[in-house]
Amino acid sequence: GVFRDVDVDGSGTISLAELESCLDNPDLQAAFNALGLDVSDAKTLFRLLDADGSDELDVEEFVVGCVGLKGSAKALDMEALMK
């Protein structure tokens, strides 16, 4: 799945560096686009998904966050403005 593909080091969490490194992968870009997520701003996306502020995303944060942000770039813009 997408989480395992982004979790490059297999730690069970995703760091900002891992997320940024994977955004050049066309298959992962397509997966995020299919979810309706604009991943052009990895730092903002990561901050919005990192619910507990740990600087790492576990699978629950990643899935719940992606589902919650599912939609257009406008959803990301609105979430960014609200935080």
PDB file of C-alpha atoms in Angstrom:
ATOM      1  CA  GLY A   1       0.000   0.000   0.000  1.00  0.00           C
ATOM      2  CA  VAL A   2       0.865   3.666  -0.135  1.00  0.00           C
ATOM      3  CA  PHE A   3       1.924   3.814   3.533  1.00  0.00           C
ATOM      4  CA  ARG A   4       4.428   0.978   3.114  1.00  0.00           C
ATOM      5  CA  ASP A   5       5.752   2.535  -0.091  1.00  0.00           C
ATOM      6  CA  VAL A   6       6.353   5.869   1.626  1.00  0.00           C
ATOM      7  CA  ASP A   7       7.789   4.237   4.789  1.00  0.00           C
ATOM      8  CA  VAL A   8      11.123   3.685   3.052  1.00  0.00           C
ATOM      9  CA  ASP A   9      13.044   2.537   6.136  1.00  0.00           C
ATOM     10  CA  GLY A  10      10.309   0.128   7.283  1.00  0.00           C
ATOM     11  CA  SER A  11      10.076   1.763  10.728  1.00  0.00           C
ATOM     12  CA  GLY A  12       6.285   1.764  10.812  1.00  0.00           C
ATOM     13  CA  THR A  13       6.219   5.558  10.679  1.00  0.00           C
ATOM     14  CA  ILE A  14       6.701   8.150   7.951  1.00  0.00           C
ATOM     15  CA  SER A  15       9.036  11.115   8.398  1.00  0.00           C
ATOM     16  CA  LEU A  16       8.838  14.353   6.440  1.00  0.00           C
ATOM     17  CA  ALA A  17      12.044  13.348   4.633  1.00  0.00           C
ATOM     18  CA  GLU A  18      10.476  10.036   3.567  1.00  0.00           C
ATOM     19  CA  LEU A  19       7.341  11.790   2.336  1.00  0.00           C
ATOM     20  CA  GLU A  20       9.355  14.357   0.399  1.00  0.00           C
ATOM     21  CA  SER A  21      11.591  11.706  -1.169  1.00  0.00           C
ATOM     22  CA  CYS A  22       8.607   9.722  -2.422  1.00  0.00           C
ATOM     23  CA  LEU A  23       6.768  12.596  -4.043  1.00  0.00           C
ATOM     24  CA  ASP A  24       8.980  12.271  -7.114  1.00  0.00           C
ATOM     25  CA  ASN A  25       7.603   8.761  -7.648  1.00  0.00           C
ATOM     26  CA  PRO A  26       4.912   8.919 -10.362  1.00  0.00           C
ATOM     27  CA  ASP A  27       3.064   5.901  -8.933  1.00  0.00           C
ATOM     28  CA  LEU A  28       2.785   7.504  -5.491  1.00  0.00           C
ATOM     29  CA  GLN A  29       1.780  10.836  -7.020  1.00  0.00           C
ATOM     30  CA  ALA A  30      -0.985   9.010  -8.862  1.00  0.00           C
ATOM     31  CA  ALA A  31      -2.115   7.307  -5.634  1.00  0.00           C
ATOM     32  CA  PHE A  32      -2.332  10.644  -3.798  1.00  0.00           C
ATOM     33  CA  ASN A  33      -4.094  12.225  -6.782  1.00  0.00           C
ATOM     34  CA  ALA A  34      -6.601   9.361  -6.802  1.00  0.00           C
ATOM     35  CA  LEU A  35      -7.377  10.264  -3.186  1.00  0.00           C
ATOM     36  CA  GLY A  36      -7.879  13.861  -4.269  1.00  0.00           C
ATOM     37  CA  LEU A  37      -4.842  15.073  -2.326  1.00  0.00           C
ATOM     38  CA  ASP A  38      -2.570  17.788  -3.637  1.00  0.00           C
ATOM     39  CA  VAL A  39       0.913  16.731  -2.580  1.00  0.00           C
ATOM     40  CA  SER A  40       2.763  19.650  -4.164  1.00  0.00           C
ATOM     41  CA  ASP A  41       3.443  21.095  -0.686  1.00  0.00           C
ATOM     42  CA  ALA A  42       4.818  18.146   1.277  1.00  0.00           C
ATOM     43  CA  LYS A  43       5.582  20.171   4.410  1.00  0.00           C
ATOM     44  CA  THR A  44       2.023  21.480   4.713  1.00  0.00           C
ATOM     45  CA  LEU A  45       0.540  18.063   3.981  1.00  0.00           C
ATOM     46  CA  PHE A  46       2.827  16.440   6.569  1.00  0.00           C
ATOM     47  CA  ARG A  47       1.976  19.044   9.224  1.00  0.00           C
ATOM     48  CA  LEU A  48      -1.742  18.539   8.622  1.00  0.00           C
ATOM     49  CA  LEU A  49      -1.450  14.760   8.859  1.00  0.00           C
ATOM     50  CA  ASP A  50       0.797  14.809  11.966  1.00  0.00           C
ATOM     51  CA  ALA A  51      -2.070  14.963  14.471  1.00  0.00           C
ATOM     52  CA  ASP A  52       0.063  14.331  17.560  1.00  0.00           C
ATOM     53  CA  GLY A  53       2.930  16.631  16.585  1.00  0.00           C
ATOM     54  CA  SER A  54       5.515  13.828  16.849  1.00  0.00           C
ATOM     55  CA  ASP A  55       7.172  14.690  13.498  1.00  0.00           C
ATOM     56  CA  GLU A  56       6.344  11.140  12.394  1.00  0.00           C
ATOM     57  CA  LEU A  57       3.170   9.712  10.906  1.00  0.00           C
ATOM     58  CA  ASP A  58       1.959   6.339  12.066  1.00  0.00           C
ATOM     59  CA  VAL A  59      -0.424   4.369   9.884  1.00  0.00           C
ATOM     60  CA  GLU A  60      -3.509   5.619  11.745  1.00  0.00           C
ATOM     61  CA  GLU A  61      -2.537   9.292  11.413  1.00  0.00           C
ATOM     62  CA  PHE A  62      -1.729   8.760   7.755  1.00  0.00           C
ATOM     63  CA  VAL A  63      -4.957   6.973   6.843  1.00  0.00           C
ATOM     64  CA  VAL A  64      -7.298   9.065   8.998  1.00  0.00           C
ATOM     65  CA  GLY A  65      -5.568  12.252   7.868  1.00  0.00           C
ATOM     66  CA  CYS A  66      -5.718  11.383   4.174  1.00  0.00           C
ATOM     67  CA  VAL A  67      -9.389  10.446   4.416  1.00  0.00           C
ATOM     68  CA  GLY A  68     -10.120  13.645   6.345  1.00  0.00           C
ATOM     69  CA  LEU A  69      -8.339  15.790   3.781  1.00  0.00           C
ATOM     70  CA  LYS A  70      -9.712  13.891   0.797  1.00  0.00           C
ATOM     71  CA  GLY A  71     -10.921  16.364  -1.778  1.00  0.00           C
ATOM     72  CA  SER A  72      -9.372  19.225  -3.627  1.00  0.00           C
ATOM     73  CA  ALA A  73      -6.427  21.470  -2.927  1.00  0.00           C
ATOM     74  CA  LYS A  74      -8.974  23.842  -1.445  1.00  0.00           C
ATOM     75  CA  ALA A  75      -9.473  21.395   1.431  1.00  0.00           C
ATOM     76  CA  LEU A  76      -5.743  21.569   2.171  1.00  0.00           C
ATOM     77  CA  ASP A  77      -5.826  25.349   1.935  1.00  0.00           C
ATOM     78  CA  MET A  78      -8.740  25.520   4.357  1.00  0.00           C
ATOM     79  CA  GLU A  79      -7.071  23.123   6.812  1.00  0.00           C
ATOM     80  CA  ALA A  80      -3.837  25.124   6.640  1.00  0.00           C
ATOM     81  CA  LEU A  81      -5.678  28.344   7.367  1.00  0.00           C
ATOM     82  CA  MET A  82      -7.520  26.825  10.313  1.00  0.00           C
ATOM     83  CA  LYS A  83      -4.380  25.558  12.099  1.00  0.00           C
TER      84      LYS A  83
END
